[in-house]
Short mmCIF file of C-alpha atoms in Angstrom, two decimals:
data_model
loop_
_atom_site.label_atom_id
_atom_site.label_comp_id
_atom_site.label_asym_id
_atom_site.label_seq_id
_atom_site.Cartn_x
_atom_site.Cartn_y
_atom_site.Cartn_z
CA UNK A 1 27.88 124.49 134.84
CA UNK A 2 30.50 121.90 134.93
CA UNK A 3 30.58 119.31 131.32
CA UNK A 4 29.12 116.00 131.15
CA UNK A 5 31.31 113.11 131.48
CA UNK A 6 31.29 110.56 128.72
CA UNK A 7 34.02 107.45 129.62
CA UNK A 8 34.38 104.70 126.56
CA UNK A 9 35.70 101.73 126.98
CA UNK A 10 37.40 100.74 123.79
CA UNK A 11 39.68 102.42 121.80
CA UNK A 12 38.88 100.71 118.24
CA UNK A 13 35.85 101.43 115.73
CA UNK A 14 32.97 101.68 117.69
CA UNK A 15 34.17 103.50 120.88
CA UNK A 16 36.38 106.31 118.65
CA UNK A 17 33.76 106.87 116.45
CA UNK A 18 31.46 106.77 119.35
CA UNK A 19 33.47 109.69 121.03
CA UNK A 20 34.48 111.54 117.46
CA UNK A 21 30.65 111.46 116.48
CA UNK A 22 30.00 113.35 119.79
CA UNK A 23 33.10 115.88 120.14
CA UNK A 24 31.87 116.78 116.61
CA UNK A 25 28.20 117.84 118.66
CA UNK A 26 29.68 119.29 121.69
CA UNK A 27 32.85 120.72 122.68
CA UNK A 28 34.82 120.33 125.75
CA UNK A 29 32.87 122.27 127.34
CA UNK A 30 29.53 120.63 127.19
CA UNK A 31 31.10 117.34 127.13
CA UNK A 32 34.40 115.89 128.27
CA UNK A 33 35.47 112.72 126.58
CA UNK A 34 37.38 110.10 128.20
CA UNK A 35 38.74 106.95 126.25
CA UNK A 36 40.23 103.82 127.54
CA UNK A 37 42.11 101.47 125.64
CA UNK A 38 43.92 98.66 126.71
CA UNK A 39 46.37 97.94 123.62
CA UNK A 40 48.88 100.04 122.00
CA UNK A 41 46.78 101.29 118.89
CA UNK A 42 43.41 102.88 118.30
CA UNK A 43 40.90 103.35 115.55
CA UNK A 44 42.49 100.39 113.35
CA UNK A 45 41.05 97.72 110.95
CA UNK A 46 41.08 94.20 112.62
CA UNK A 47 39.75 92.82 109.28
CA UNK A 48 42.81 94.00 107.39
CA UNK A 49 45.27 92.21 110.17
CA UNK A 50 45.14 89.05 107.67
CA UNK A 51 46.52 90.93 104.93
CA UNK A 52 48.96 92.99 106.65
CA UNK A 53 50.22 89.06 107.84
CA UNK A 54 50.19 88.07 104.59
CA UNK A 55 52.39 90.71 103.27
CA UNK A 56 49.28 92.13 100.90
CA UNK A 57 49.32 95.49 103.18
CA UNK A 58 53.42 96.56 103.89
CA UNK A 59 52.76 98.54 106.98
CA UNK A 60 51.25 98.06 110.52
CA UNK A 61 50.37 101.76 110.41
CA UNK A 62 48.77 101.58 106.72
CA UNK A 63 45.78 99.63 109.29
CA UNK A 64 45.14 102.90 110.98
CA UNK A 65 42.52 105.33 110.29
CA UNK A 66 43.71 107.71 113.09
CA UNK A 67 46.39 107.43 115.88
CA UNK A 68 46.13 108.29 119.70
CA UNK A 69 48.18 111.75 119.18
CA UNK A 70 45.18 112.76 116.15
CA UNK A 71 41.94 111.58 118.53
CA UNK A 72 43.66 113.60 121.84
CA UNK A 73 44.67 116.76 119.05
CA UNK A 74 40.35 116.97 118.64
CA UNK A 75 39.57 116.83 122.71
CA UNK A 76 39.35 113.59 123.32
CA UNK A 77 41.49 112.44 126.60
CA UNK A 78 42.57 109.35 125.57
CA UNK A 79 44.71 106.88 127.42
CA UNK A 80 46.21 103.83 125.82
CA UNK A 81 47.77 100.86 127.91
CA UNK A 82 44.89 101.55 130.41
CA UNK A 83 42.47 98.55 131.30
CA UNK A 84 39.17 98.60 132.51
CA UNK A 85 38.83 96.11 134.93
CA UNK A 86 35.47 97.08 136.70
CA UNK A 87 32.38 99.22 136.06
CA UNK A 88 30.39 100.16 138.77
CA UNK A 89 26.71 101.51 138.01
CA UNK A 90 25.31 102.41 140.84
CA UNK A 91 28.13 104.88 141.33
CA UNK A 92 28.78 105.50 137.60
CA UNK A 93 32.16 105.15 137.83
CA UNK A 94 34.99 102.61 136.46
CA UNK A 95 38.08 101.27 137.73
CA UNK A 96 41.04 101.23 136.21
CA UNK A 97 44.51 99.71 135.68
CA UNK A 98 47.62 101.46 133.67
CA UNK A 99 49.02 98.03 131.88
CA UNK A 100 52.86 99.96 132.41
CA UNK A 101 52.79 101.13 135.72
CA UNK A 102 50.25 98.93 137.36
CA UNK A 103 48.35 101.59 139.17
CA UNK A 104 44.65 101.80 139.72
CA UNK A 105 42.30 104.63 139.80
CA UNK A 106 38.50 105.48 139.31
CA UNK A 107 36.87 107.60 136.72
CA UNK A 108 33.32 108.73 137.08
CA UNK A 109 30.77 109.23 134.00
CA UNK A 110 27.46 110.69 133.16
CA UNK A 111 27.54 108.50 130.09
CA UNK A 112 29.25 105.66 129.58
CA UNK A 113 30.16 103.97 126.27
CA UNK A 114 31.08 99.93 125.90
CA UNK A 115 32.76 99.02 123.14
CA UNK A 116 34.58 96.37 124.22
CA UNK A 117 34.84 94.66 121.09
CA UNK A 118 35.71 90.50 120.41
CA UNK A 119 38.17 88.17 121.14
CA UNK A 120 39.24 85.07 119.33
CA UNK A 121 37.83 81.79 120.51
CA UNK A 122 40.30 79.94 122.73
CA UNK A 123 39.46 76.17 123.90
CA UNK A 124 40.02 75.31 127.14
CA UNK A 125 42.26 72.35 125.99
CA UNK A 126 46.10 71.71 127.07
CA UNK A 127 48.77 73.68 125.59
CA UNK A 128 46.40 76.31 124.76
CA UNK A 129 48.22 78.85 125.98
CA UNK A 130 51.89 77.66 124.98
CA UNK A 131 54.26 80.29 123.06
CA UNK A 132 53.61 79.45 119.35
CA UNK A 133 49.79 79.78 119.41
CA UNK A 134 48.10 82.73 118.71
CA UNK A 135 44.67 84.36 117.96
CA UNK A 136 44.39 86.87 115.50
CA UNK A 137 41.98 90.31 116.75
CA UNK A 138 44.44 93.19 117.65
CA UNK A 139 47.41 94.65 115.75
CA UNK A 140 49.20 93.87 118.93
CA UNK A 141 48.20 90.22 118.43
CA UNK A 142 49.53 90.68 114.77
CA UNK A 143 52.50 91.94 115.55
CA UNK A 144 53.13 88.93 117.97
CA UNK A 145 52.33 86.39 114.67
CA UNK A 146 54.99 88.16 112.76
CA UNK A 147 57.33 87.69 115.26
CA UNK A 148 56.98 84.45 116.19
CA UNK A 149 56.63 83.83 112.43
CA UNK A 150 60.20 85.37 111.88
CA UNK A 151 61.73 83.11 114.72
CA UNK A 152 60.01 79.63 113.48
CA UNK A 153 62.69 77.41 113.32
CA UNK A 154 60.11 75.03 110.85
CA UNK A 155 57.82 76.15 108.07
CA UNK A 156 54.87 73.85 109.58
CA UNK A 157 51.74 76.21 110.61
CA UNK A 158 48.21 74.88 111.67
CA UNK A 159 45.16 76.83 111.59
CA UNK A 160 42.90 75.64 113.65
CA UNK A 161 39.41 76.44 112.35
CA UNK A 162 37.71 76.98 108.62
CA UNK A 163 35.81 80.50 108.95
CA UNK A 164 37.03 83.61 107.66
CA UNK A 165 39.24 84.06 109.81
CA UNK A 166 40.71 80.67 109.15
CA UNK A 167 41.09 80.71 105.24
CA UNK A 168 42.33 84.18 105.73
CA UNK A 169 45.02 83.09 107.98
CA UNK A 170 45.87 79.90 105.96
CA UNK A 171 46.04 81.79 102.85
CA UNK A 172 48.67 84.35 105.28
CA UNK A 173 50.65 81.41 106.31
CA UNK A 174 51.12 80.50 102.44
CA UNK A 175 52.29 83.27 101.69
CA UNK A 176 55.05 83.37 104.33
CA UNK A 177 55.87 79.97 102.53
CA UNK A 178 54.57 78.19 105.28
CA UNK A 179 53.23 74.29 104.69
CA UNK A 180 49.83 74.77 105.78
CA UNK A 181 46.94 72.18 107.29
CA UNK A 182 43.67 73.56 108.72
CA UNK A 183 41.76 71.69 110.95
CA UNK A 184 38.18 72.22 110.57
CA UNK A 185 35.48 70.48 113.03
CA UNK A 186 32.43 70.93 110.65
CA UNK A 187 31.27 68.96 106.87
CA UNK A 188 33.30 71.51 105.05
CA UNK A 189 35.09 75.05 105.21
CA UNK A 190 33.15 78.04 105.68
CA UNK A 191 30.87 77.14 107.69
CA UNK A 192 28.74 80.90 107.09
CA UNK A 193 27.87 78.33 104.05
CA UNK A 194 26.09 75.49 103.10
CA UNK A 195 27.94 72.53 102.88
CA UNK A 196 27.79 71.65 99.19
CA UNK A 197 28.86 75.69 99.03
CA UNK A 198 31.78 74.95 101.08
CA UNK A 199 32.89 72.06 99.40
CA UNK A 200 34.05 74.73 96.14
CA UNK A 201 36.05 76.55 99.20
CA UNK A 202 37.58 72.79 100.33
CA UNK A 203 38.72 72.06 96.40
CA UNK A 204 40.23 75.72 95.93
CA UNK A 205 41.96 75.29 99.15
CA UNK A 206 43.31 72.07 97.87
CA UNK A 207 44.49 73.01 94.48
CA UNK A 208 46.61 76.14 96.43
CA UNK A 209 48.50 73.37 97.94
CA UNK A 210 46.47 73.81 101.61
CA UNK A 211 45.79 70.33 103.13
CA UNK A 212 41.96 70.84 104.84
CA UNK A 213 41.28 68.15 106.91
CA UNK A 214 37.37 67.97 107.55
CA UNK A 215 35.69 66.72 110.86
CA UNK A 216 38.70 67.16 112.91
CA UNK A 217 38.23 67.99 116.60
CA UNK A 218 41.37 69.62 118.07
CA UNK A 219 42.08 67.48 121.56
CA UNK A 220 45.29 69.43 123.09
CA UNK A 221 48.54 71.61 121.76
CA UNK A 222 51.69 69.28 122.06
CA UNK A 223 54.62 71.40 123.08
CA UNK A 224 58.46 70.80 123.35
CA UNK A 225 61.46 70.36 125.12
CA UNK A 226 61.18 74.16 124.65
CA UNK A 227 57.94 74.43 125.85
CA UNK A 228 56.91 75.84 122.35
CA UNK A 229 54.37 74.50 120.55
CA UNK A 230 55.54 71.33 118.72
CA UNK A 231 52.06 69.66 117.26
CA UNK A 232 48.60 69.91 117.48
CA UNK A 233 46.29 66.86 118.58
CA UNK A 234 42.83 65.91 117.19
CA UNK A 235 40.86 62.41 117.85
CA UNK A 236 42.35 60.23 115.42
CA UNK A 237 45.90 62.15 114.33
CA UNK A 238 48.83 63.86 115.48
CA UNK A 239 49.85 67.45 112.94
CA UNK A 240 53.17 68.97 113.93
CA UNK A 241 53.71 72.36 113.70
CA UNK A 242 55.91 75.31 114.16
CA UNK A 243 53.19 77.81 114.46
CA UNK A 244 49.71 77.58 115.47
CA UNK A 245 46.90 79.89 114.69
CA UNK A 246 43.23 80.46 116.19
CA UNK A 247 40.74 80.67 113.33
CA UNK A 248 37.83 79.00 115.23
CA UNK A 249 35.82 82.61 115.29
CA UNK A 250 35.48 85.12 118.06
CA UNK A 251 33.14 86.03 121.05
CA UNK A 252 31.87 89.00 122.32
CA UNK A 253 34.31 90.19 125.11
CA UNK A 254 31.77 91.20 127.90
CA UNK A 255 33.21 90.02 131.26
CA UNK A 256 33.00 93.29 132.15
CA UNK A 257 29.31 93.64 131.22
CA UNK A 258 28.58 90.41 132.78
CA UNK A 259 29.85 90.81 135.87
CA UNK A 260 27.51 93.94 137.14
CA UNK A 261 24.82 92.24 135.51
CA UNK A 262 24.13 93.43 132.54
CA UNK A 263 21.17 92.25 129.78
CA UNK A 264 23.26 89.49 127.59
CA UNK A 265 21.93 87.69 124.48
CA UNK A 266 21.54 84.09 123.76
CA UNK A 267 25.17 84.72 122.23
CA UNK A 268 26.60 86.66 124.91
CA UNK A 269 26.34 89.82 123.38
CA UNK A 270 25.13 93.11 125.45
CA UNK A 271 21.45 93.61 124.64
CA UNK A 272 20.36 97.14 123.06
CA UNK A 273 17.26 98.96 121.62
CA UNK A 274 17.64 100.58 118.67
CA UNK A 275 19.07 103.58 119.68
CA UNK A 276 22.03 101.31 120.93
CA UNK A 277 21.21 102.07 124.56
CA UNK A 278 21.91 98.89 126.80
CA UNK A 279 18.42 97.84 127.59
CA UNK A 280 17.10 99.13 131.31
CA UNK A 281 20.11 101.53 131.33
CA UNK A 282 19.65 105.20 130.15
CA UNK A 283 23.18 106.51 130.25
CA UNK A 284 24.75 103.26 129.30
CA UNK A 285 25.12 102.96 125.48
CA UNK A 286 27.11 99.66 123.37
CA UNK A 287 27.91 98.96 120.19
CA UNK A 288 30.79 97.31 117.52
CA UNK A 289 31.70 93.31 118.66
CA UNK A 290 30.11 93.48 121.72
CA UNK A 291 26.71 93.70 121.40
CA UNK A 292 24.16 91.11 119.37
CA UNK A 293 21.93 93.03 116.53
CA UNK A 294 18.69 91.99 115.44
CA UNK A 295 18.66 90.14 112.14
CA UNK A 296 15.98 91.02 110.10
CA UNK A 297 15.18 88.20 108.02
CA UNK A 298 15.36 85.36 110.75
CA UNK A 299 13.63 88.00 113.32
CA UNK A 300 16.25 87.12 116.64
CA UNK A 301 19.51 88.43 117.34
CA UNK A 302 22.68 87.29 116.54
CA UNK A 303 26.52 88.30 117.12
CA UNK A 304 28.15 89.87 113.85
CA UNK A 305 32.08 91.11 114.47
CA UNK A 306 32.65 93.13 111.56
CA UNK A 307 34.12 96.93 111.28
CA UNK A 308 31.49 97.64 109.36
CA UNK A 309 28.57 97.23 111.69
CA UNK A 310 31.29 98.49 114.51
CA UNK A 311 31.65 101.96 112.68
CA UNK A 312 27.90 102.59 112.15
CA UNK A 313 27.34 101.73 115.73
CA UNK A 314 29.98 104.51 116.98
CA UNK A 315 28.29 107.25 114.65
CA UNK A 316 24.45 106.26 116.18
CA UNK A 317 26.08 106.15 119.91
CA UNK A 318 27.92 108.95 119.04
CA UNK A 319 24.96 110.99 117.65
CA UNK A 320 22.63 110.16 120.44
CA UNK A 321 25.13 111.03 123.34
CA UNK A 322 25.87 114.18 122.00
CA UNK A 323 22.30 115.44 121.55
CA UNK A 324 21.21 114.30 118.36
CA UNK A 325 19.49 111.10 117.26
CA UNK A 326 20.33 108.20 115.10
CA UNK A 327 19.02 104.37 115.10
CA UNK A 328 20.14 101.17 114.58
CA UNK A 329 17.89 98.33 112.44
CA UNK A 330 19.33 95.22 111.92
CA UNK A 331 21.11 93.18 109.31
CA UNK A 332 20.57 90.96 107.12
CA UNK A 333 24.14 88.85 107.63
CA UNK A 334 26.31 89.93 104.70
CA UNK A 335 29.97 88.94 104.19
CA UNK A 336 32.48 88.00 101.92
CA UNK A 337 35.84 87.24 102.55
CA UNK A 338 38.69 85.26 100.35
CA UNK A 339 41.05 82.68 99.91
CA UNK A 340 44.00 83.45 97.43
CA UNK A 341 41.62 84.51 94.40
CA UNK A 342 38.79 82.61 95.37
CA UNK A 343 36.10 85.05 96.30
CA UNK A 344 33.56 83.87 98.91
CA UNK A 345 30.21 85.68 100.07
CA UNK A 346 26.90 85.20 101.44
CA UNK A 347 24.15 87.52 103.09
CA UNK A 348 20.84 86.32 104.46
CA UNK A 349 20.05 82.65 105.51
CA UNK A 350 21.31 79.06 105.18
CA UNK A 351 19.25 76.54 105.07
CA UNK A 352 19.65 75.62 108.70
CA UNK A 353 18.81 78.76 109.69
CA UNK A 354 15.85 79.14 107.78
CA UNK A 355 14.97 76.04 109.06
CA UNK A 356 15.82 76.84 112.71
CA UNK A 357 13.41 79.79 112.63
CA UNK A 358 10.50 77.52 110.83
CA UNK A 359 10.55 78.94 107.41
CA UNK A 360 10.03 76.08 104.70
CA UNK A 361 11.86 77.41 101.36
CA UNK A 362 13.27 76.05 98.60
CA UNK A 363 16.52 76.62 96.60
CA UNK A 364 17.99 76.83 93.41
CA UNK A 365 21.70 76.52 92.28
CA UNK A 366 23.44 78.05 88.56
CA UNK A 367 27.06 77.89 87.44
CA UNK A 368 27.99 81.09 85.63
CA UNK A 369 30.62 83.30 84.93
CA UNK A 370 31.85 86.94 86.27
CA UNK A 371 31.57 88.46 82.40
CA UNK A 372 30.65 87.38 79.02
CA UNK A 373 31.68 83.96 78.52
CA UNK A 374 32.81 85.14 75.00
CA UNK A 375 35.41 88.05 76.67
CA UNK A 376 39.03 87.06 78.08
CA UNK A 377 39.58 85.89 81.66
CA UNK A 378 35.84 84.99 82.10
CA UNK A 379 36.07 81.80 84.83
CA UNK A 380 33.20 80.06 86.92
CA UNK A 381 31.11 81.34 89.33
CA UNK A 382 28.51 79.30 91.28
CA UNK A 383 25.55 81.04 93.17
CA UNK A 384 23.07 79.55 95.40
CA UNK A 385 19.50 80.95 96.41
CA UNK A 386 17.12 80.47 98.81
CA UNK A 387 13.61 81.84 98.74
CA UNK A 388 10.59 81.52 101.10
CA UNK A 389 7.85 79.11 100.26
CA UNK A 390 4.60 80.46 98.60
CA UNK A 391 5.29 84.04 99.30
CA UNK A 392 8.62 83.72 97.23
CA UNK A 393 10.29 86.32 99.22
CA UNK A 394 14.59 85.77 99.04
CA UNK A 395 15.86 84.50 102.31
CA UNK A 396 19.44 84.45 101.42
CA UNK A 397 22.42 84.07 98.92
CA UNK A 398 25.37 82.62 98.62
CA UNK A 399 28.33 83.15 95.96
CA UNK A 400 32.34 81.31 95.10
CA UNK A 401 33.54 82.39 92.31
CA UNK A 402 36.65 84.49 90.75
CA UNK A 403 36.55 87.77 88.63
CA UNK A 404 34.18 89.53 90.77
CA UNK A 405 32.27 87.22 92.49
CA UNK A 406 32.44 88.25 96.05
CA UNK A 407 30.56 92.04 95.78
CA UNK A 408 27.47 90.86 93.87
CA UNK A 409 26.29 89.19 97.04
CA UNK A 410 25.35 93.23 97.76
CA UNK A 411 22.81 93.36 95.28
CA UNK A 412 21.14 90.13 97.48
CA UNK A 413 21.85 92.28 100.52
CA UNK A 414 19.50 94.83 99.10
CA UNK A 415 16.65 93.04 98.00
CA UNK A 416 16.68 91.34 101.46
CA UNK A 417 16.84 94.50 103.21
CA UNK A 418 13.52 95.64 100.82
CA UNK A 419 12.09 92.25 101.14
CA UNK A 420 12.10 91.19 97.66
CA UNK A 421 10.87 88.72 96.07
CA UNK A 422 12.81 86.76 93.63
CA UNK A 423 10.49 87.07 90.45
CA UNK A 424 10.95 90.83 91.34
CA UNK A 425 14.80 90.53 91.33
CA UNK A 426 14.52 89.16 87.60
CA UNK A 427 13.66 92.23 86.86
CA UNK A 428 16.34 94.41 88.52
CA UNK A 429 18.24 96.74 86.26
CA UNK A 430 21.27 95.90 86.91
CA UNK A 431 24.63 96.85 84.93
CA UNK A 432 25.56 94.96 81.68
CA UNK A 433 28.72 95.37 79.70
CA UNK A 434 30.73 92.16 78.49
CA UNK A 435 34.14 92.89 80.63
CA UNK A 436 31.71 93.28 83.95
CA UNK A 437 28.63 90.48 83.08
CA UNK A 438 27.37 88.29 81.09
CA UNK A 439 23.31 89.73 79.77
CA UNK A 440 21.87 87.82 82.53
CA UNK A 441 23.93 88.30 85.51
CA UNK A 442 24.33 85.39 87.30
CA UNK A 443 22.21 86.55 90.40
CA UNK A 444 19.72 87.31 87.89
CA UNK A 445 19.94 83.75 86.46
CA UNK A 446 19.31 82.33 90.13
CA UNK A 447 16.97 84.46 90.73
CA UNK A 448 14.99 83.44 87.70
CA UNK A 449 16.17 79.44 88.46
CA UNK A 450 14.84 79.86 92.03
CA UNK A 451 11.55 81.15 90.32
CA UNK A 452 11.23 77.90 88.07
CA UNK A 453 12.07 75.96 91.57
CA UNK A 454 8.84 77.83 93.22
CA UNK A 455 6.47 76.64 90.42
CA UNK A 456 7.48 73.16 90.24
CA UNK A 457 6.85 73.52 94.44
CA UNK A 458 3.68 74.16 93.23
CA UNK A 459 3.75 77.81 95.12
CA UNK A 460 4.53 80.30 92.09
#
């Protein structure tokens, strides 16, 4: 009896752990593995690209969990430089195109696996496209920054956008000794935050010597006699600049998906079920960037690109196309990210989106510090809370702070995951010792703040 045929299209976290998960289940025999990625690199962390920019992580390789020569060593045929560039269902095959050598050919599947991942948000303005500009979601996109970044006649860069992605890229650009201006569209950085959240992000940007210039719509990329990028346009001013990078967020990449039809979100994201099998398709399974994932505490989906989410997709796929079984919940929207040592995090709601899904709430807001106010190197930390009307339950968190600040957002991430209220959290028993906390840790003193904020409402 001849094996099944499992094709994956992506070559990162979710489609290698996808087909690792399953060569682990069957062998070659029972199941031949096929793996298609487009770029030069495989099984890689896009979230450390910042820092290997930046000069935080020395080496390209240091990104990469395991190489092309390691997957292919464990059965897995895997071919790099190699495009997808059409999936046909109906006769469960794809087509596709070697980047090198420009031929085409079909492979046929049983089971197919999309993992197709992101890519970086890229405005259909003038100049877009210009040598000089650059998004940041490969290593071979990396690599590309570092080069032009080693040719830049000028030390002028402009990131265009304040998410993550942005203040990690601006705080990169620093650090290459770059002058640095982001241009952000919205009230204030970060917009994963509320506004008078993101406002502590704007004033640390500031005092590391980053000029943030708020409600700034880019309008075109000026380019030179060179044709290189030379400035970059918004409404009312004109920024030059040597180097420009994308920080405006990414999108699921599902052209492919798309054009045979398949279920999309209000996002663009491929729609699943909880085993991660593309809804209406039995042998079609996606997961990592690509797909939207419910979020339990607003109840709809939503598009998350992180490596963590990506990873624990490819080990459910995985598990489920090699015989066994594994499922997918949700999430409840945690993730911190930094700028210098300014720590940032949030999990859960804003109040917009609590708002968008018809929740009424209210919220509470307490300055406090990473350890004992009494012990050395104690500094400021300010976390906000958000908690449900009446029933009290915690909708969300968010946290800016030094000395710690960013990974107590997971203790948030759990009680939203168990549905907690916050009169419960009070009474978590959390760790205390003056180098790590104050006594009350400073979720604790939100949570009891937020608690106070619930009886004046009148619903505690």
């Amino acid at each position: 009896m001849a094996a099944e045929r499992l094709v994956v299209i992506g070559g990162d976290a979710a489609g290698m752990s996808a087909a690792s998960q399953a060569r682990r289940l069957k062998g070659p025999d029972e199941l031949a593995i096929t793996a298609f990625e487009r770029g030069h690199f495989t099984s890689y962390s896009a979230c450390g690209i910042p820092y290997w920019v930046g000069g935080d992580v020395e080496q390209r390789d240091d990104l990469i969990a395991r190489t092309p020569e390691e997957h292919r060593a464990r059965g897995i045929d895997l071919r790099t430089r190699t495009e997808v560039t059409e999936i046909d269902v109906a006769g469960q095959r794809v087509r596709t195109l070697d980047r090198d050598s420009g031929e085409t050919s079909w492979t046929g599947f049983d089971k197919l696996v999309i993992a197709t991942g992101a890519r970086p948000v890229r405005p259909a303005l003038p100049g877009m496209d210009a040598p000089g500009v650059h998004g940041v979601q490969t290593l071979d996109d990396g690599q590309a920054l570092l080069d032009t970044l080693d040719r830049a006649k000028g030390r002028r860069a402009v990131v265009v956008g304040a998410g993550y992605i942005g203040v990690e890229m601006a705080e990169a650009m620093l650090k290459h000794g770059f002058e640095v201006t982001v241009l952000n569209r919205g009230r204030q950085p970060m917009a994963t935050l509320d506004p008078d959240m993101g406002r502590l992000v704007h004033e640390a940007m500031d005092g590391l010597g980053i000029t943030t210039v708020n409600g700034a719509a880019v309008t075109a990329i000026r380019t030179g006699a060179d044709g290189r990028v030379s400035a970059v346009e918004t409404d009312g001013a004109s920024y030059p600049a040597d180097v420009v990078v994308l920080g405006i967020g990414v999108e699921p990449e599902t052209t492919l998906a798309r054009a045979v039809g398949l279920p999309l979100g209000p996002h663009g994201g491929l729609l699943t079920d909880l085993s991660l099998r593309v809804a209406g398709h039995d042998n079609i399974w996606a997961g990592g960037d690509c797909v939207e994932v419910l979020d339990l505490v607003a109840g709809r989906t939503r598009h998350i690109a992180l490596g963590t989410h990506a990873n624990k997709h490819g080990q459910i796929i995985g598990s489920n196309v090699g015989g066994g079984y594994g499922t997918f919940p949700g999430v409840v929207g945690t993730a911190v990210s930094k700028v210098c040592d300014l720590e940032i995090a949030r999990t859960g709601l804003r109040e917009k989106d609590a708002r968008a899904v018809g929740l009424r709430f209210v919220t509470a807001t307490i300055e406090s510090t990473g350890r004992a106010g009494y012990y050395p190197g104690a500094r400021p930390m300010t976390v906000k809370m958000l908690a449900e009307y009446r029933t009290g339950r915690l909708l969300g968190v968010q946290i800016v702070g030094r000395d710690g600040a960013a990974k107590r957002v997971d203790t948030a991430a759990v009680a939203l995951t168990a549905r907690m209220t916050v009169e419960q959290i009070t009474s978590l028993d959390l760790g205390y010792a003056p180098p790590f906390s104050p006594v009350w840790d400073p979720v604790l003193v939100a949570a009891r703040k937020t608690v106070t904020a619930l009886r004046e409402a009148g619903t505690a």
